[in-house]
Coordinates of C-alpha atoms in Angstrom, one line a residue:
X1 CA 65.6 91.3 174.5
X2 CA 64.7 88.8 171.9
X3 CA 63.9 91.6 169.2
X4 CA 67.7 92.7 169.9
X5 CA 68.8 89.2 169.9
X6 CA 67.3 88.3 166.7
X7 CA 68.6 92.0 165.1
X8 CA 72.1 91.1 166.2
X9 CA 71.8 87.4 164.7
X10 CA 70.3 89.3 161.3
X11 CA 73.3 91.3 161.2
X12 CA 75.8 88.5 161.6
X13 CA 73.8 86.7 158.9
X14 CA 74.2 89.7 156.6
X15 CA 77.7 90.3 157.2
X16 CA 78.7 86.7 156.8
X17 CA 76.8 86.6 153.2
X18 CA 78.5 89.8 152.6
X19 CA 82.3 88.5 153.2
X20 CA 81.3 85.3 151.1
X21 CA 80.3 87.5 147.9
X22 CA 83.2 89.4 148.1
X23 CA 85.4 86.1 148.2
X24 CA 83.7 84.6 145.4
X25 CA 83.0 87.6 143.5
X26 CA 86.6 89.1 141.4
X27 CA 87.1 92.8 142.0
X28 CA 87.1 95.0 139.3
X29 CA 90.1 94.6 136.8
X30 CA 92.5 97.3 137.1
X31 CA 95.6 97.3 134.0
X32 CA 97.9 98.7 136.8
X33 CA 97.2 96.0 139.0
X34 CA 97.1 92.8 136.0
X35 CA 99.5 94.2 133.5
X36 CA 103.1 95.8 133.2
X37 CA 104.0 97.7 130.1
X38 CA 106.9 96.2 128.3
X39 CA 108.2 98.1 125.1
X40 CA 106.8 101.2 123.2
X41 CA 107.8 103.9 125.8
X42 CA 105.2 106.5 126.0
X43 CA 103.1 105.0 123.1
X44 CA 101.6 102.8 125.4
X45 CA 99.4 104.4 128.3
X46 CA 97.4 103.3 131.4
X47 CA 94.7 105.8 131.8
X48 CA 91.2 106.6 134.3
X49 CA 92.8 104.9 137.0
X50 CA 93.9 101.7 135.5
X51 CA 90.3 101.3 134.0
X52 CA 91.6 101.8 130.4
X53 CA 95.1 101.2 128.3
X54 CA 95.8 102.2 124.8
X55 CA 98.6 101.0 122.7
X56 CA 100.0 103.3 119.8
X57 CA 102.1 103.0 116.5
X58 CA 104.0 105.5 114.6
X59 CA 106.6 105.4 112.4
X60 CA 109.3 104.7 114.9
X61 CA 108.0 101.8 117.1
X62 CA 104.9 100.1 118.4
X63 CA 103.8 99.3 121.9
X64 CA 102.8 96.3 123.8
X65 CA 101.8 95.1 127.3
X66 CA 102.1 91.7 128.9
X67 CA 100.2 90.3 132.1
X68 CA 101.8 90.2 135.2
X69 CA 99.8 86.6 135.6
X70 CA 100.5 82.9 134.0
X71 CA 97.5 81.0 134.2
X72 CA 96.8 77.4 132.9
X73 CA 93.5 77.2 132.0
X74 CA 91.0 80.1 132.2
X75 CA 88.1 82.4 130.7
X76 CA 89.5 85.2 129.3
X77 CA 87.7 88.7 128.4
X78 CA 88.8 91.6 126.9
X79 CA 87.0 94.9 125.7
X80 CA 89.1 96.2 122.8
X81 CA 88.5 99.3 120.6
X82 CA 90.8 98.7 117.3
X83 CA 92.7 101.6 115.3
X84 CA 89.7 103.7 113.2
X85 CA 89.6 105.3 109.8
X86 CA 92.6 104.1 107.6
X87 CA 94.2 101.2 109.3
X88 CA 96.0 99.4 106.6
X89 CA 99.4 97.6 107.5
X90 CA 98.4 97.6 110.9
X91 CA 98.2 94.5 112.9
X92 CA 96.9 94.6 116.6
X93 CA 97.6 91.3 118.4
X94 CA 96.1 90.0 121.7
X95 CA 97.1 86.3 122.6
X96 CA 98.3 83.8 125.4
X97 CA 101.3 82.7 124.9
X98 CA 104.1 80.8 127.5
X99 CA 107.8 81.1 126.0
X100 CA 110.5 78.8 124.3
X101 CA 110.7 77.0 120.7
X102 CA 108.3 74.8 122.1
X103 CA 105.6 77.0 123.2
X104 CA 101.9 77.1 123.3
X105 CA 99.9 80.0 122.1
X106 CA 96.4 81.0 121.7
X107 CA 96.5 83.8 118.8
X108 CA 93.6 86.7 117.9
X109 CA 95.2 89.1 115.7
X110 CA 93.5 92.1 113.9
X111 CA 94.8 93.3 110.1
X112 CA 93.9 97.2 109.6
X113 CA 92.0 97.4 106.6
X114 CA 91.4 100.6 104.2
X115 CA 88.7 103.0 105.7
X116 CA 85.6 101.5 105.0
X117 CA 86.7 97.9 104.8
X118 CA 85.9 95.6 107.3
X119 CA 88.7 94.6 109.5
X120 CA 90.4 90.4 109.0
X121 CA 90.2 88.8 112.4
X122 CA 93.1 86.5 112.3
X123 CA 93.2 83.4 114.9
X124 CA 95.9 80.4 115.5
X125 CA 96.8 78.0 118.0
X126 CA 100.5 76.7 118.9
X127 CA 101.0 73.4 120.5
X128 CA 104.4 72.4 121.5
X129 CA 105.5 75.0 119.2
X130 CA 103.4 74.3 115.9
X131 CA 100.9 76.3 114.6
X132 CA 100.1 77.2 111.2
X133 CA 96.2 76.3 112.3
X134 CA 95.1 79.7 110.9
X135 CA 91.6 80.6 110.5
X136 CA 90.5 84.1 109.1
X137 CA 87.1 85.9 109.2
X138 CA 85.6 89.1 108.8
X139 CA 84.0 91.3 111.3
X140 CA 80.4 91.6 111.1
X141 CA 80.5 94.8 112.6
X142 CA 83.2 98.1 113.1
X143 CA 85.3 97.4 115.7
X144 CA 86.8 100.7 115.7
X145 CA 83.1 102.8 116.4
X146 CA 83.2 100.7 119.5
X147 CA 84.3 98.3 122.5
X148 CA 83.8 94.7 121.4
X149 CA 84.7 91.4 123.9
X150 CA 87.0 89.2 122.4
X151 CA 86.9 85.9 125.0
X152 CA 88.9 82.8 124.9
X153 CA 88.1 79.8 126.9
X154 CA 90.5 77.4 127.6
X155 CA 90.4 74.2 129.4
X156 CA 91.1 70.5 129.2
X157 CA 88.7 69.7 126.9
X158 CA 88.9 72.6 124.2
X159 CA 89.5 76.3 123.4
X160 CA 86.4 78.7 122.0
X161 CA 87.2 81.5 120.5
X162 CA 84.4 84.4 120.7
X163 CA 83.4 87.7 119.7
X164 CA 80.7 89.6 122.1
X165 CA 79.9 86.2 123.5
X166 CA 79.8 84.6 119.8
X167 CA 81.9 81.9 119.7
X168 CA 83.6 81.9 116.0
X169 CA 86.0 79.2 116.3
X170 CA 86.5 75.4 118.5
X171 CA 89.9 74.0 118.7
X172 CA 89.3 71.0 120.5
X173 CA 91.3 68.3 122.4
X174 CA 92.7 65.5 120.0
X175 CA 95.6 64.6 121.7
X176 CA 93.3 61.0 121.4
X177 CA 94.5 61.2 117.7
X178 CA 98.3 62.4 118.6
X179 CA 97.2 66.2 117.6
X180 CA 99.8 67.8 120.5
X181 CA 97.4 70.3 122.6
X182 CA 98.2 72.9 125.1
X183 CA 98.1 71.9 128.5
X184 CA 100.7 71.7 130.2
X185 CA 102.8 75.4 129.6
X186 CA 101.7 78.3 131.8
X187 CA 100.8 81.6 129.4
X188 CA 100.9 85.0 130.0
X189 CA 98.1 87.9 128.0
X190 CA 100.2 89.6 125.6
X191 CA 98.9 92.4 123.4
X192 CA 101.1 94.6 120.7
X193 CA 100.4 96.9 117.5
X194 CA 103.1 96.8 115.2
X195 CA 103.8 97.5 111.4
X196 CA 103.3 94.3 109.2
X197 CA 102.2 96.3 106.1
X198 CA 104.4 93.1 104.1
X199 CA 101.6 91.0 104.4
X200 CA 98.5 92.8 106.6
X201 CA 96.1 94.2 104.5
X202 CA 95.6 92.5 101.1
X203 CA 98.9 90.6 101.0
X204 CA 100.9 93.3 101.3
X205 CA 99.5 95.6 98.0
X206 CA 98.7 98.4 101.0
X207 CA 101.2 99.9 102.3
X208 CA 100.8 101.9 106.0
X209 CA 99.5 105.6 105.8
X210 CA 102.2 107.2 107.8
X211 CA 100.2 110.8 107.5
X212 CA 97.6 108.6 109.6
X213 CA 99.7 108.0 112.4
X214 CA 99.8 107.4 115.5
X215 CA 97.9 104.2 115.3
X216 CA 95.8 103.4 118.4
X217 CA 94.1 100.5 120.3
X218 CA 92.4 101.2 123.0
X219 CA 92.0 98.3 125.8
X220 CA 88.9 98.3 128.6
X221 CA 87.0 95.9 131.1
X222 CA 89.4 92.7 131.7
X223 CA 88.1 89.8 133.4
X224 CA 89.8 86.3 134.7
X225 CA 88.3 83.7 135.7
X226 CA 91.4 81.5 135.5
X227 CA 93.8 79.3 137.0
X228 CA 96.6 81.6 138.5
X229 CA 99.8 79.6 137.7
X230 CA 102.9 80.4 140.7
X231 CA 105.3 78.8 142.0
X232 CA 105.2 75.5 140.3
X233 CA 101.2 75.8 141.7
X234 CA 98.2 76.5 140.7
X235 CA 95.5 78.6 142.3
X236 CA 92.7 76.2 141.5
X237 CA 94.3 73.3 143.6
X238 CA 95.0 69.7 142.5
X239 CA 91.7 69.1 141.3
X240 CA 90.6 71.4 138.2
X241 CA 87.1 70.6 138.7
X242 CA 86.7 71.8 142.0
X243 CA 86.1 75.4 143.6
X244 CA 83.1 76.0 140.9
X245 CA 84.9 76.2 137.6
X246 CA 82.2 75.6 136.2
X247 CA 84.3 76.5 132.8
X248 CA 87.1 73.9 133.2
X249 CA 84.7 71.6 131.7
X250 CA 82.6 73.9 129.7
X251 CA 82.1 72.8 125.6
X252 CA 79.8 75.0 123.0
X253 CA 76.6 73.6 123.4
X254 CA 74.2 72.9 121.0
X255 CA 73.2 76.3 120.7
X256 CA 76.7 77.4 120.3
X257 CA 77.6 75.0 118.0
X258 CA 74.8 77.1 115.6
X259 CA 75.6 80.3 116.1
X260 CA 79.8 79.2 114.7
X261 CA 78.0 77.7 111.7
X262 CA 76.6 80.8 111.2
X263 CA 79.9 82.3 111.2
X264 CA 82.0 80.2 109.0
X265 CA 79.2 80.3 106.5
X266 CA 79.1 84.2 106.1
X267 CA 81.7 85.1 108.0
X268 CA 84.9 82.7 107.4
X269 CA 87.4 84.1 104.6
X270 CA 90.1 81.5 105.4
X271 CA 90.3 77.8 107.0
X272 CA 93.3 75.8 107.2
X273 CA 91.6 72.6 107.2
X274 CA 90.3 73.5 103.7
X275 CA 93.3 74.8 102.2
X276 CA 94.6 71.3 99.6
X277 CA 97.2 73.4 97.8
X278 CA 99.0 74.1 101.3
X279 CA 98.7 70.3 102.2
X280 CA 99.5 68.0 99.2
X281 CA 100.1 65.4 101.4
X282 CA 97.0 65.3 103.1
X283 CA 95.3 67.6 105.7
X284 CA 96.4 67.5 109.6
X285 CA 94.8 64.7 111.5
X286 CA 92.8 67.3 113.7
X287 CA 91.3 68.5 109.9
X288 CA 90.2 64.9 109.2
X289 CA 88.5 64.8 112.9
X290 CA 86.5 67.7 112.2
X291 CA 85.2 67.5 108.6
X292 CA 81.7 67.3 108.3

């Protein structure tokens, strides 16, 4: 009897452990479940059962997809694959972004580049509908041989931009300084690849290799761990902090901090905050915060 009693309590123990991993633990991502497909017709695909979406470009149109989400604060990871072999012209862009002349957005874009060239990740933030806050670098590696992470964390306190768990770039809050900072506007994932062969690849001089064409991107392993913004409400409750968040007041550590330098110094091709001709006047305040 007390064997079967102490079996029975075992069980209960196990199954309550059970139902608490799988409230705390996110189900795996599916793009029919998160996103919706908004313009590009049959160029843009859900495929494997949700696990995968591509985006195309030919001649005619593009493609894009939006979440079906808003959050406010969040980790954010995506697993793309970006157009191979000839590129140029091309831009694929993946961002967060809420809606109006005032908007805030959170920008990585990718500029096709000639085959062989490495690819020009492009990044921005909007606050309160500025931006020009570009910073450029370029890809260590081939992101068209294979899936790479692109992550943004976003909270109160800052966003990181990273590549395969690398951060490359810290926009952090200043609002202390009146730099405007985006806080307050829900944003939906948006993602697109379009023609910008004007200005993509080497200021314009390339033009897009229609005989190419189509163009794909190629989209894989999505994860949230994010505010859910709804009905005037978020999911993570008055208080930000709470629930385990442990990313609402998450900063790039000392370690982190490194492995950017290492970036900008090899990596960087383009920084705002260093660009005098574009500012005669004087840099932006956040510039002036951040110079070494």
């Amino acid at each position: 009897m007390a064997a079967s009693l102490s079996y029975s309590i075992a069980a209960l123990c196990l199954s309550i452990l059970m139902l608490l991993a799988s409230s705390v633990v996110p189900s795996a991502a599916s793009f029919n479940q998160d996103f919706d497909i908004t313009w590009g017709d049959s160029r843009a695909k859900i495929l494997n059962n949700g696990d995968l979406l591509t985006l195309s470009l030919d001649k005619t149109s593009g493609s894009g997809f939006q979440s079906k989400n808003e959050y406010l604060f969040g980790k954010i990871d995506m697993r793309l694959k970006l157009v191979p072999g000839n590129s140029a012209g091309t831009v694929t862009a993946y961002y967060l972004s809420s809606q109006g002349s005032t908007h805030d957005e959170i920008d990585f874009e990718f500029l096709g580049n000639l085959s062989g060239d490495p690819y020009t990740l492009h990044t921005n933030v909007y606050s309160q509908g500025k931006g020009d806050r570009e910073q450029q670098f370029r890809l260590w590696f081939d992101p068209s041989a294979d899936f790479h992470t692109f992550s943004i964390l976003w909270n109160p306190k800052g966003i990181v931009f990273s590549v395969d768990g690398t951060p490359v770039r810290e926009f952090k809050n200043m609002e202390s300084i009146g730099v405007p900072y985006p806080k307050n506007q829900p944003m939906k994932i948006y993602s697109s690849i379009w023609n910008a062969d004007q200005w993509a690849t080497r200021g314009g001089l390339v033009k897009t290799d229609w005989t190419q064409a189509p163009f794909t991107t190629s989209y894989a392993n999505f994860k949230s761990d994010a505010c859910i913004w709804s009905s005037g409400a978020s999911s993570c409750g008055g208080s930000l902090a709470s629930g385990g968040n442990t990313w609402m007041s998450q900063e790039l550590d000392a370690t982190g901090i490194e492995r950017m330098k290492w970036v900008h110094n090899n990596h960087m091709i383009y920084n705002y905050c260093t660009d005098a001709k574009r500012f005669p006047q004087g840099f932006p305040p956040e510039c002036k915060a951040t110079a070494s």
